[in-house]
Amino acid sequence: MINTETETAVTVSKKYFDVNKIREDFPILRKKVHNKNLVYLDNAATTQKPEFVINKINEYYTTMNSNIHRGVHALSQTATEAYERARIQIKQFINALGKNQIIFTRGTTEAINLVASSYGRANIKEGDEIIISHMEHHSNIVPWQLLCKEKNAKLRIIPINDNGELIFKEFEKLVNEKTKFISVVYVSNSLGTINPVKRIINYAHQFNIPVLLDGAQAVNHLKVDVQDLDCDFLAFSGHKIYGPTGIGALYGKVELLDAMPPYMGGGDMISKVTFEETTYNELPHKFEAGTPDIAGAIGLGAAIEYVSNIGIENIIEHETSLLEYSTKQVSEIPGLKIIGDAKEKAGVLSFVLENIHPHDIGTLLDFEGVAIRTGHHCTQPLMQRFNIPATSRASFAMYNTKEEIDVLVNGLKKTIKVFG
Amino acid sequence: MDSELKELYQQVILDHNKSPKNFRVIENATRHAEGYNPLCGDRIDVYMNITDGVVDDISFKGEGCAISKASASLMTSVLKGKRKEEAEKLFEKFHDLVTGKLGEKPDTDELGKLAVFAGVQEFPVRVKCASLAWHTMINALNNKTVKVTTE
């Protein structure tokens, strides 16, 4: 359990990882789809929620619902404490130095937009260059495109090889005196590639270039330590780590966040307002205008507590074994090609079947109770790189089992029989 | 296969998916339009030759799922020799069929072999797959050069 007072990290020993016991914590896994047991393999899109998280959200609305930060009454104080406790839980989870470095956002997308709008508008000038990679989610492409258009700056793209790995040498070549910002995905949602972000950050910092990490697929699959990584910003979403949708967080270095202008104006982000002038509130409140998703934040805190109790190391070990097993099993299917076989990979198995469109695969698997994602996964430039319109993607979470992968593989064999 | 699934993937559809009819480019076609479904990345090009208001020749190229490919294949074979107005009327009828407006047991006299797409109505996310070729054909028919997108 996370101890918010003394901040001790607790590691759970391996023997406590029991996937069947974990499955009991997730009510939706008992659901039937088309009269089959649900096999939920669309975790890169969103993860399911444990009862622990659902109950915490319920508890908030049934026992402490009120607005935070300014109320003097009892409920408001309880709600404020619960909301701020969630911030501390996130701080500990990613090993940030201070809780004022954690800004609640609606998710990864808003966190990236916050940095692009606030830091970007204040610091990026005409002729400057921003570097992203070829495997970014649209949410880490479009905000920078908008900024570049506004400032007449240039977006540069780190190329990837056929295995779906960033070409580090090419990245080094892209960095020059015009480079003013780098924003890269930590773990690719389409390929599962774990990028060498520490190396990227090290290299960028030699030239004092700040780096943002899109951690949407990282915090749930890896141990993320912002001090060890030395990243300048980290963005992630609650719903990909067993928390609710509509909540996420931005971590930033204090000196950068402090110097940044507000992203949105409104209540809670100010310390004094007159019609002539406004003094902004201190971090992190400067960036949290308006009543936030209080229940969502509490839900995210609960999700992190749940994950910490299971132990991220245990989750990594389990998911790695699922990825290895599934890779081996699907490799034996004739006509199947895995898209993205990076050496460092987490949680995602993307593939195409010869002459069978991913949409047809998705529909047939659905009737086997198997939920996978088919499409471009919001990474259209990546699909163009591999010259494919779409892939089928199975993505794993702590509650998935090898038996479920067998159901997937059998479903794929059936699909080939129908369309082959 | 589950019965609902069998309704969607009828043998005729599977056959047309495997060996689509009129799957070629018409060089120097008098009409051409491009269709795109950003949801699944499907792309289609429809080519037509119209003489005196009659579809002399029609073909398609592109990639897509079984439903969209079979739909384009059947559409092209049905429309050959039809008048422009007939093609437009069939489009409406087909659209009503896949969106469920004709009910579960539609009167298929006018639709003929297009009736195999009745199962699509049970799969709302697949309606766009079935109708992409038709939307693109209508644009080609009306000489619209704008790219059709189903989103």
Coordinates of C-alpha atoms in Angstrom, one line a residue:
Chain A
M1 CA 0.0 0.0 0.0
I2 CA 1.2 3.5 -0.8
N3 CA 1.9 5.4 2.4
T4 CA 1.4 9.0 1.7
E5 CA 2.9 10.2 4.9
T6 CA 6.3 8.4 4.9
E7 CA 6.5 7.7 1.2
T8 CA 7.9 4.2 1.6
A9 CA 7.9 2.1 -1.5
V10 CA 6.7 -1.4 -0.9
T11 CA 7.6 -4.3 -3.2
V12 CA 5.3 -7.3 -3.3
S13 CA 7.1 -10.6 -3.7
K14 CA 6.4 -12.7 -6.7
K15 CA 4.5 -15.4 -5.1
Y16 CA 1.6 -13.1 -4.5
F17 CA 0.9 -12.6 -8.1
D18 CA -2.1 -14.8 -8.8
V19 CA -3.8 -13.9 -12.1
N20 CA -7.0 -15.7 -11.2
K21 CA -7.3 -13.8 -8.0
I22 CA -6.7 -10.6 -9.9
R23 CA -9.4 -11.4 -12.4
E24 CA -11.9 -11.6 -9.5
D25 CA -11.2 -7.9 -8.8
F26 CA -12.5 -6.9 -12.2
P27 CA -16.3 -7.4 -12.4
I28 CA -16.5 -6.9 -16.2
L29 CA -14.4 -9.9 -16.8
R30 CA -17.4 -12.1 -15.7
K31 CA -19.4 -10.7 -18.6
K32 CA -20.4 -12.8 -21.6
V33 CA -20.2 -11.5 -25.2
H34 CA -22.2 -13.3 -27.9
N35 CA -22.6 -16.0 -25.2
K36 CA -18.9 -16.5 -24.9
N37 CA -16.6 -15.5 -22.1
L38 CA -15.2 -12.0 -22.6
V39 CA -11.6 -12.1 -23.7
Y40 CA -10.6 -8.5 -23.4
L41 CA -7.5 -7.8 -25.4
D42 CA -8.0 -4.1 -26.2
N43 CA -6.1 -2.8 -23.2
A44 CA -4.0 -0.3 -25.2
A45 CA -7.3 1.4 -26.0
T46 CA -8.5 1.4 -22.4
T47 CA -8.1 -1.0 -19.5
Q48 CA -10.8 -2.4 -17.3
K49 CA -11.4 -1.1 -13.8
P50 CA -11.0 -3.1 -10.6
E51 CA -13.8 -3.0 -8.0
F52 CA -11.4 -1.1 -5.8
V53 CA -11.4 1.9 -8.2
I54 CA -15.1 1.7 -8.8
N55 CA -15.8 1.6 -5.1
K56 CA -13.5 4.6 -4.4
I57 CA -15.4 6.7 -7.0
N58 CA -18.7 5.5 -5.5
E59 CA -17.4 6.4 -2.1
Y60 CA -16.5 9.9 -3.1
Y61 CA -20.0 10.6 -4.5
T62 CA -21.8 8.9 -1.6
T63 CA -19.8 10.3 1.3
M64 CA -17.8 13.4 0.3
N65 CA -19.1 15.1 -2.8
S66 CA -18.4 18.8 -2.7
N67 CA -16.2 21.3 -4.4
I68 CA -12.5 21.5 -3.4
H69 CA -10.0 24.0 -2.2
R70 CA -12.1 26.9 -1.0
G71 CA -14.9 25.4 1.1
V72 CA -14.6 25.7 4.8
H73 CA -17.1 23.1 5.5
A74 CA -16.3 19.5 6.4
L75 CA -17.2 17.8 3.1
S76 CA -15.1 20.3 1.1
Q77 CA -12.1 19.6 3.4
T78 CA -12.5 15.8 3.0
A79 CA -12.9 16.1 -0.7
T80 CA -9.8 18.4 -1.0
E81 CA -7.8 16.0 1.1
A82 CA -8.8 13.0 -1.1
Y83 CA -8.1 14.9 -4.3
E84 CA -4.7 16.1 -3.1
R85 CA -3.9 12.6 -1.8
A86 CA -4.3 11.3 -5.3
R87 CA -1.8 13.9 -6.5
I88 CA 0.7 12.5 -3.9
Q89 CA 0.0 9.0 -5.0
I90 CA 0.9 9.9 -8.6
K91 CA 4.0 11.8 -7.4
Q92 CA 5.2 8.7 -5.6
F93 CA 4.3 6.4 -8.4
I94 CA 6.4 8.2 -11.0
N95 CA 9.0 9.3 -8.3
A96 CA 8.6 13.0 -8.8
L97 CA 10.3 15.3 -6.4
G98 CA 7.3 17.4 -5.4
K99 CA 3.6 17.1 -5.6
N100 CA 3.3 20.5 -7.1
Q101 CA 4.9 19.0 -10.3
I102 CA 1.8 16.9 -10.9
I103 CA -1.0 18.7 -12.8
F104 CA -4.3 17.0 -13.3
T105 CA -5.5 17.0 -16.9
R106 CA -8.2 15.2 -18.8
G107 CA -5.6 12.8 -20.1
T108 CA -2.5 12.5 -22.2
T109 CA -3.9 14.5 -25.0
E110 CA -4.7 17.5 -22.9
A111 CA -1.4 17.2 -21.1
I112 CA 0.5 17.4 -24.4
N113 CA -1.7 20.2 -25.6
L114 CA -1.0 22.1 -22.4
V115 CA 2.7 22.0 -23.0
A116 CA 2.4 22.8 -26.7
S117 CA 0.2 25.7 -26.0
S118 CA 1.8 27.1 -22.9
Y119 CA 5.5 26.2 -23.2
G120 CA 5.4 26.1 -27.0
R121 CA 3.8 29.5 -27.6
A122 CA 6.1 31.2 -25.1
N123 CA 9.3 29.6 -26.4
I124 CA 9.1 28.4 -30.0
K125 CA 9.9 31.0 -32.6
E126 CA 10.0 31.3 -36.4
G127 CA 12.5 28.9 -37.9
D128 CA 12.8 26.7 -34.8
E129 CA 12.5 23.0 -35.0
I130 CA 10.5 20.5 -33.0
I131 CA 11.4 16.8 -33.2
I132 CA 8.8 13.9 -32.9
S133 CA 9.1 10.3 -34.1
H134 CA 7.4 8.4 -36.9
M135 CA 5.5 6.2 -34.4
E136 CA 3.6 9.0 -32.6
H137 CA 0.0 8.8 -31.8
H138 CA -2.0 11.6 -33.5
S139 CA -2.2 13.3 -30.0
N140 CA 1.6 13.8 -30.1
I141 CA 1.6 15.0 -33.7
V142 CA -1.3 17.4 -34.2
P143 CA -0.6 19.8 -31.2
W144 CA 3.0 20.3 -32.5
Q145 CA 1.7 20.8 -36.1
L146 CA -0.7 23.4 -34.9
L147 CA 2.1 25.2 -33.0
C148 CA 4.5 24.9 -36.0
K149 CA 1.9 26.4 -38.2
E150 CA 1.2 29.3 -35.8
K151 CA 4.9 30.0 -35.3
N152 CA 6.2 29.1 -38.7
A153 CA 8.4 26.5 -37.1
K154 CA 9.3 23.1 -38.5
L155 CA 8.4 19.6 -37.4
R156 CA 11.1 17.0 -37.9
I157 CA 10.5 13.3 -37.7
I158 CA 12.8 10.6 -36.3
P159 CA 12.6 7.7 -38.8
I160 CA 12.1 4.1 -37.8
N161 CA 13.4 0.8 -39.2
D162 CA 11.4 -2.2 -40.4
N163 CA 11.3 -3.7 -36.9
G164 CA 9.6 -0.6 -35.7
E165 CA 12.5 0.8 -33.8
L166 CA 13.7 4.4 -33.8
I167 CA 16.9 4.9 -35.7
F168 CA 19.0 6.7 -33.1
K169 CA 21.7 7.8 -35.5
E170 CA 19.1 9.6 -37.5
F171 CA 17.8 11.2 -34.4
E172 CA 21.3 12.6 -33.6
K173 CA 21.5 13.9 -37.1
L174 CA 18.2 15.8 -36.7
V175 CA 19.3 17.6 -33.6
N176 CA 20.8 21.0 -34.4
E177 CA 20.9 24.5 -33.1
K178 CA 17.4 25.2 -34.3
T179 CA 16.0 22.3 -32.3
K180 CA 14.0 23.7 -29.4
F181 CA 11.8 20.8 -28.3
I182 CA 11.5 17.0 -28.5
S183 CA 8.4 15.1 -27.9
V184 CA 8.5 11.3 -28.2
V185 CA 6.3 8.4 -27.3
Y186 CA 7.8 6.1 -24.5
V187 CA 5.9 3.0 -25.6
S188 CA 4.3 2.8 -29.0
N189 CA 0.5 2.1 -28.8
S190 CA 0.6 0.5 -32.3
L191 CA 3.8 -1.5 -32.2
G192 CA 4.6 -1.9 -28.5
T193 CA 8.1 -0.6 -29.1
I194 CA 9.8 0.7 -26.0
N195 CA 11.9 3.6 -27.1
P196 CA 15.3 4.4 -25.7
V197 CA 14.0 7.5 -24.1
K198 CA 16.8 7.8 -21.6
R199 CA 19.3 8.0 -24.4
I200 CA 17.2 10.5 -26.2
I201 CA 16.9 12.7 -23.1
N202 CA 20.7 12.4 -22.4
Y203 CA 21.5 13.5 -25.9
A204 CA 19.0 16.3 -25.9
H205 CA 20.1 17.7 -22.6
Q206 CA 23.7 18.1 -24.0
F207 CA 22.1 20.8 -26.1
N208 CA 19.7 22.0 -23.4
I209 CA 16.7 20.8 -25.4
P210 CA 13.7 19.8 -23.2
V211 CA 12.0 16.5 -23.8
L212 CA 8.4 15.5 -23.3
L213 CA 7.5 11.8 -23.0
D214 CA 4.1 10.5 -24.1
G215 CA 3.8 7.9 -21.3
A216 CA 0.2 6.8 -22.1
Q217 CA 1.3 3.2 -22.7
A218 CA 4.4 3.3 -20.4
V219 CA 3.1 3.9 -16.9
N220 CA 1.0 0.7 -17.0
H221 CA 3.7 -1.5 -18.5
L222 CA 7.0 -0.2 -17.1
K223 CA 8.5 1.2 -14.0
V224 CA 8.6 4.9 -14.8
D225 CA 10.9 7.1 -12.7
V226 CA 10.9 10.7 -13.9
Q227 CA 14.0 11.6 -11.8
D228 CA 16.0 8.7 -13.2
L229 CA 14.8 9.4 -16.8
D230 CA 15.4 13.1 -16.2
C231 CA 12.5 13.9 -18.6
D232 CA 11.3 17.5 -18.6
F233 CA 7.6 16.5 -19.1
L234 CA 5.7 13.3 -18.8
A235 CA 2.1 12.9 -19.9
F236 CA -0.2 10.0 -19.2
S237 CA -3.8 9.0 -18.9
G238 CA -5.7 7.4 -16.0
H239 CA -7.8 5.0 -18.0
K240 CA -4.9 3.1 -19.5
I241 CA -3.7 2.2 -16.0
Y242 CA -7.0 0.8 -14.6
G243 CA -8.4 4.2 -13.6
P244 CA -11.3 6.2 -15.0
T245 CA -11.5 8.0 -18.3
G246 CA -11.4 11.8 -18.4
I247 CA -8.5 12.1 -16.0
G248 CA -4.7 12.1 -16.5
A249 CA -1.7 14.0 -15.5
L250 CA 1.2 16.1 -16.6
Y251 CA 4.5 16.0 -14.8
G252 CA 6.9 18.8 -15.4
K253 CA 10.2 20.1 -14.0
V254 CA 9.4 23.0 -11.6
E255 CA 11.6 25.6 -13.3
L256 CA 9.9 25.0 -16.6
L257 CA 6.3 24.8 -15.2
D258 CA 7.0 28.0 -13.1
A259 CA 8.1 30.0 -16.1
M260 CA 5.2 28.8 -18.3
P261 CA 2.1 31.0 -18.7
P262 CA -1.3 29.6 -17.7
Y263 CA -3.0 27.3 -20.2
M264 CA -6.6 28.2 -19.3
G265 CA -8.0 31.0 -17.2
G266 CA -10.6 30.6 -14.6
G267 CA -11.3 29.8 -11.0
D268 CA -8.7 28.0 -8.8
M269 CA -5.8 29.0 -11.0
I270 CA -5.6 32.6 -9.6
S271 CA -4.5 34.1 -6.3
K272 CA -5.8 37.6 -6.9
V273 CA -8.1 39.0 -9.6
T274 CA -8.9 42.6 -10.3
F275 CA -10.2 43.9 -13.6
E276 CA -6.8 45.4 -14.2
E277 CA -4.6 42.5 -13.3
T278 CA -4.6 38.9 -12.2
T279 CA -1.9 37.2 -10.1
Y280 CA -1.7 33.5 -10.8
N281 CA -1.9 30.8 -8.2
E282 CA 1.2 28.7 -7.4
L283 CA 1.9 25.3 -9.0
P284 CA 0.1 23.1 -9.7
H285 CA -3.1 25.1 -9.4
K286 CA -1.9 27.6 -12.0
F287 CA -2.7 25.0 -14.6
E288 CA -5.9 23.6 -13.1
A289 CA -8.6 26.2 -13.9
G290 CA -12.1 25.4 -13.0
T291 CA -13.6 22.6 -11.0
P292 CA -11.6 19.5 -11.9
D293 CA -12.7 15.9 -12.3
I294 CA -12.5 15.3 -8.5
A295 CA -13.9 11.8 -8.6
G296 CA -11.7 10.9 -11.5
A297 CA -8.6 12.1 -9.7
I298 CA -9.5 10.0 -6.7
G299 CA -10.2 7.1 -9.0
L300 CA -6.8 7.5 -10.6
G301 CA -5.2 7.6 -7.2
A302 CA -7.0 4.4 -6.3
A303 CA -5.9 2.7 -9.5
I304 CA -2.3 3.6 -8.8
E305 CA -2.7 2.2 -5.3
Y306 CA -4.1 -1.0 -6.7
V307 CA -1.3 -1.3 -9.2
S308 CA 1.3 -0.6 -6.5
N309 CA -0.2 -3.3 -4.3
I310 CA 0.0 -5.8 -7.1
G311 CA 3.5 -4.6 -7.8
I312 CA 4.5 -3.1 -11.2
E313 CA 7.4 -5.6 -11.4
N314 CA 5.0 -8.5 -11.1
I315 CA 2.8 -6.9 -13.8
I316 CA 5.8 -6.5 -16.1
E317 CA 6.8 -10.1 -15.6
H318 CA 3.3 -11.4 -16.3
E319 CA 2.8 -9.3 -19.3
T320 CA 6.2 -10.2 -20.7
S321 CA 5.3 -13.8 -20.5
L322 CA 2.0 -13.1 -22.3
L323 CA 3.7 -11.2 -25.0
E324 CA 6.3 -14.0 -25.5
Y325 CA 3.6 -16.7 -25.5
S326 CA 1.3 -14.9 -27.9
T327 CA 4.2 -14.0 -30.3
K328 CA 5.2 -17.6 -30.4
Q329 CA 1.6 -18.9 -30.9
V330 CA 0.6 -16.4 -33.7
S331 CA 3.9 -16.9 -35.5
E332 CA 2.8 -20.4 -36.3
I333 CA -0.3 -19.2 -38.1
P334 CA 0.4 -19.2 -41.9
G335 CA 0.0 -15.9 -43.6
L336 CA 0.3 -13.9 -40.4
K337 CA 2.8 -11.1 -40.1
I338 CA 3.6 -9.3 -36.9
I339 CA 4.0 -5.6 -37.3
G340 CA 6.6 -4.3 -35.0
D341 CA 9.2 -6.7 -33.6
A342 CA 11.4 -4.4 -31.7
K343 CA 13.9 -5.9 -29.3
E344 CA 12.4 -3.9 -26.5
K345 CA 8.7 -4.3 -26.5
A346 CA 5.8 -4.1 -24.1
G347 CA 2.2 -5.3 -24.0
V348 CA 1.2 -5.0 -27.7
L349 CA 0.9 -7.6 -30.5
S350 CA 0.0 -5.9 -33.8
F351 CA -0.4 -8.1 -36.9
V352 CA -1.8 -8.5 -40.4
L353 CA -3.2 -11.6 -42.0
E354 CA -2.6 -12.1 -45.7
N355 CA -5.7 -11.2 -47.8
I356 CA -7.9 -10.7 -44.8
H357 CA -8.8 -7.2 -43.7
P358 CA -8.4 -6.4 -40.0
H359 CA -12.1 -5.3 -39.9
D360 CA -13.2 -8.8 -40.9
I361 CA -10.9 -10.3 -38.3
G362 CA -12.3 -8.0 -35.6
T363 CA -15.9 -8.9 -36.4
L364 CA -15.2 -12.7 -36.4
L365 CA -13.2 -12.5 -33.2
D366 CA -15.9 -10.5 -31.6
F367 CA -18.2 -13.5 -32.0
E368 CA -15.7 -15.6 -30.2
G369 CA -15.9 -13.1 -27.3
V370 CA -12.5 -11.7 -28.2
A371 CA -12.2 -7.9 -28.1
I372 CA -9.2 -6.6 -30.1
R373 CA -8.6 -3.3 -31.9
T374 CA -8.6 -3.1 -35.7
G375 CA -7.7 0.0 -37.6
H376 CA -4.9 2.6 -37.7
H377 CA -4.8 3.1 -33.9
C378 CA -4.5 6.9 -34.4
T379 CA -1.1 6.4 -35.9
Q380 CA -1.8 6.9 -39.7
P381 CA 1.8 8.0 -40.5
L382 CA 3.0 4.8 -39.0
M383 CA 0.6 2.7 -41.1
Q384 CA 1.9 4.6 -44.2
R385 CA 5.5 3.7 -43.1
F386 CA 4.6 0.0 -43.2
N387 CA 2.4 0.5 -46.3
I388 CA -0.7 -1.0 -44.7
P389 CA -4.1 0.6 -44.1
A390 CA -4.6 -1.0 -40.7
T391 CA -3.5 -3.7 -38.3
S392 CA -5.2 -6.0 -35.9
R393 CA -3.9 -5.4 -32.4
A394 CA -4.1 -7.5 -29.3
S395 CA -2.9 -5.7 -26.2
F396 CA -2.4 -7.1 -22.8
A397 CA -3.1 -6.2 -19.2
M398 CA -2.3 -7.8 -15.8
Y399 CA -5.6 -9.8 -15.9
N400 CA -5.0 -11.6 -19.2
T401 CA -4.1 -15.3 -19.3
K402 CA -2.4 -17.7 -21.7
E403 CA -5.8 -19.5 -22.1
E404 CA -7.2 -16.2 -23.4
I405 CA -4.4 -16.1 -26.0
D406 CA -5.4 -19.6 -27.0
V407 CA -8.9 -18.4 -27.6
L408 CA -7.5 -15.6 -29.8
V409 CA -5.3 -18.0 -31.8
N410 CA -8.2 -20.4 -32.3
G411 CA -10.4 -17.5 -33.4
L412 CA -7.7 -16.4 -35.9
K413 CA -7.6 -19.9 -37.3
K414 CA -11.4 -19.9 -37.7
T415 CA -11.1 -16.5 -39.5
I416 CA -8.7 -17.9 -42.0
K417 CA -11.0 -20.8 -42.6
V418 CA -13.9 -18.5 -43.4
F419 CA -12.0 -16.0 -45.6
G420 CA -9.1 -18.2 -46.8
Chain B
M1 CA -20.4 -19.7 -37.6
D2 CA -23.0 -17.9 -35.5
S3 CA -26.2 -17.3 -37.4
E4 CA -26.0 -13.5 -37.2
L5 CA -22.4 -13.7 -38.5
K6 CA -23.5 -16.0 -41.3
E7 CA -26.1 -13.4 -42.3
L8 CA -23.3 -10.8 -42.6
Y9 CA -20.8 -13.0 -44.3
Q10 CA -23.0 -14.8 -46.8
Q11 CA -21.3 -17.1 -49.2
V12 CA -22.0 -14.7 -52.1
I13 CA -20.1 -12.0 -50.2
L14 CA -17.2 -14.3 -49.4
D15 CA -17.0 -15.3 -53.0
H16 CA -17.1 -11.7 -54.3
N17 CA -14.4 -10.8 -51.7
K18 CA -12.2 -13.5 -53.0
S19 CA -12.7 -12.9 -56.7
P20 CA -14.2 -9.5 -57.2
K21 CA -15.8 -8.6 -60.5
N22 CA -14.8 -5.5 -62.4
F23 CA -11.7 -5.1 -60.3
R24 CA -9.7 -3.0 -62.7
V25 CA -9.0 0.5 -63.9
I26 CA -10.9 1.9 -66.9
E27 CA -8.3 3.8 -68.9
N28 CA -9.7 7.2 -70.0
A29 CA -12.8 6.7 -68.0
T30 CA -15.2 9.7 -68.4
R31 CA -16.1 9.6 -64.7
H32 CA -13.9 8.8 -61.7
A33 CA -14.1 9.4 -58.0
E34 CA -12.1 8.4 -54.9
G35 CA -13.6 7.2 -51.7
Y36 CA -12.0 6.9 -48.3
N37 CA -13.1 5.5 -44.9
P38 CA -10.7 7.0 -42.3
L39 CA -12.0 4.7 -39.6
C40 CA -10.5 1.6 -41.2
G41 CA -8.3 3.1 -43.8
D42 CA -10.3 1.7 -46.7
R43 CA -9.8 3.3 -50.1
I44 CA -11.6 2.9 -53.3
D45 CA -11.5 4.3 -56.8
V46 CA -14.6 4.0 -59.0
Y47 CA -14.4 4.4 -62.7
M48 CA -17.3 4.9 -65.1
N49 CA -18.1 5.4 -68.7
I50 CA -21.4 7.0 -69.3
T51 CA -22.9 7.3 -72.8
D52 CA -26.3 9.0 -73.3
G53 CA -27.1 8.7 -69.6
V54 CA -26.4 4.9 -69.5
V55 CA -23.6 3.2 -67.6
D56 CA -21.6 1.6 -70.4
D57 CA -18.8 0.4 -68.2
I58 CA -18.0 0.6 -64.5
S59 CA -15.1 -0.7 -62.4
F60 CA -13.3 -0.3 -59.1
K61 CA -9.9 -0.6 -57.5
G62 CA -8.8 -0.3 -54.0
E63 CA -8.5 -2.1 -50.7
G64 CA -10.9 -2.8 -48.0
C65 CA -12.7 -5.4 -45.9
A66 CA -14.7 -8.3 -47.3
I67 CA -18.0 -6.3 -47.0
S68 CA -16.6 -3.2 -48.8
K69 CA -15.0 -5.3 -51.6
A70 CA -18.0 -7.5 -52.1
S71 CA -20.2 -4.4 -52.1
A72 CA -18.2 -2.7 -54.8
S73 CA -18.0 -5.9 -56.8
L74 CA -21.8 -6.5 -56.7
M75 CA -22.5 -2.8 -57.3
T76 CA -20.5 -2.7 -60.4
S77 CA -22.1 -5.9 -61.8
V78 CA -25.6 -4.6 -61.1
L79 CA -25.1 -1.1 -62.4
K80 CA -23.7 -2.0 -65.8
G81 CA -26.3 -1.1 -68.4
K82 CA -28.4 0.9 -66.0
R83 CA -29.6 4.4 -66.6
K84 CA -28.2 7.2 -64.4
E85 CA -31.6 7.6 -62.6
E86 CA -31.9 3.9 -62.0
A87 CA -28.4 3.9 -60.4
E88 CA -29.4 6.7 -58.1
K89 CA -32.6 5.0 -57.1
L90 CA -30.7 1.7 -56.4
F91 CA -28.3 3.6 -54.3
E92 CA -31.1 4.9 -52.1
K93 CA -32.7 1.5 -51.9
F94 CA -29.4 -0.1 -51.0
H95 CA -28.7 2.5 -48.4
D96 CA -32.1 1.9 -46.8
L97 CA -31.4 -1.8 -46.8
V98 CA -28.1 -1.6 -45.0
T99 CA -29.3 1.0 -42.5
G100 CA -32.3 -1.2 -41.6
K101 CA -35.0 1.1 -43.0
L102 CA -36.5 -1.8 -45.0
G103 CA -36.9 -4.0 -42.0
E104 CA -35.5 -7.4 -41.3
K105 CA -37.2 -9.1 -44.2
P106 CA -36.9 -6.6 -47.0
D107 CA -38.8 -6.8 -50.3
T108 CA -35.9 -7.7 -52.5
D109 CA -37.5 -7.5 -55.9
E110 CA -35.8 -4.3 -56.9
L111 CA -32.6 -5.1 -55.1
G112 CA -32.0 -8.4 -56.7
K113 CA -28.7 -9.9 -55.6
L114 CA -27.9 -6.8 -53.6
A115 CA -30.2 -8.3 -51.0
V116 CA -27.3 -10.3 -49.6
F117 CA -26.3 -7.2 -47.7
A118 CA -29.4 -7.3 -45.5
G119 CA -27.3 -8.7 -42.7
V120 CA -25.2 -5.6 -42.4
Q121 CA -28.0 -3.7 -40.6
E122 CA -27.2 -5.8 -37.5
F123 CA -23.7 -4.4 -37.6
P124 CA -23.9 -0.6 -37.4
V125 CA -20.1 -0.1 -37.5
R126 CA -20.0 -2.0 -40.8
V127 CA -22.7 0.1 -42.6
K128 CA -19.9 2.4 -43.9
C129 CA -18.0 -0.5 -45.3
A130 CA -21.0 -1.5 -47.4
S131 CA -21.9 1.9 -48.5
L132 CA -18.4 3.4 -49.4
A133 CA -18.4 2.1 -52.9
W134 CA -22.0 3.5 -53.5
H135 CA -21.2 6.9 -52.2
T136 CA -18.1 7.0 -54.4
M137 CA -20.1 5.9 -57.4
I138 CA -22.7 8.6 -56.9
N139 CA -19.9 11.2 -56.8
A140 CA -18.4 9.8 -60.0
L141 CA -21.8 9.8 -61.6
N142 CA -22.3 13.5 -60.7
N143 CA -18.8 14.3 -61.8
K144 CA -17.8 15.5 -58.4
T145 CA -14.1 15.4 -58.0
V146 CA -14.1 15.8 -54.2
K147 CA -12.9 12.8 -52.3
V148 CA -15.7 11.1 -50.5
T149 CA -15.1 10.2 -46.9
T150 CA -17.5 8.3 -44.7
E151 CA -16.6 10.2 -41.6

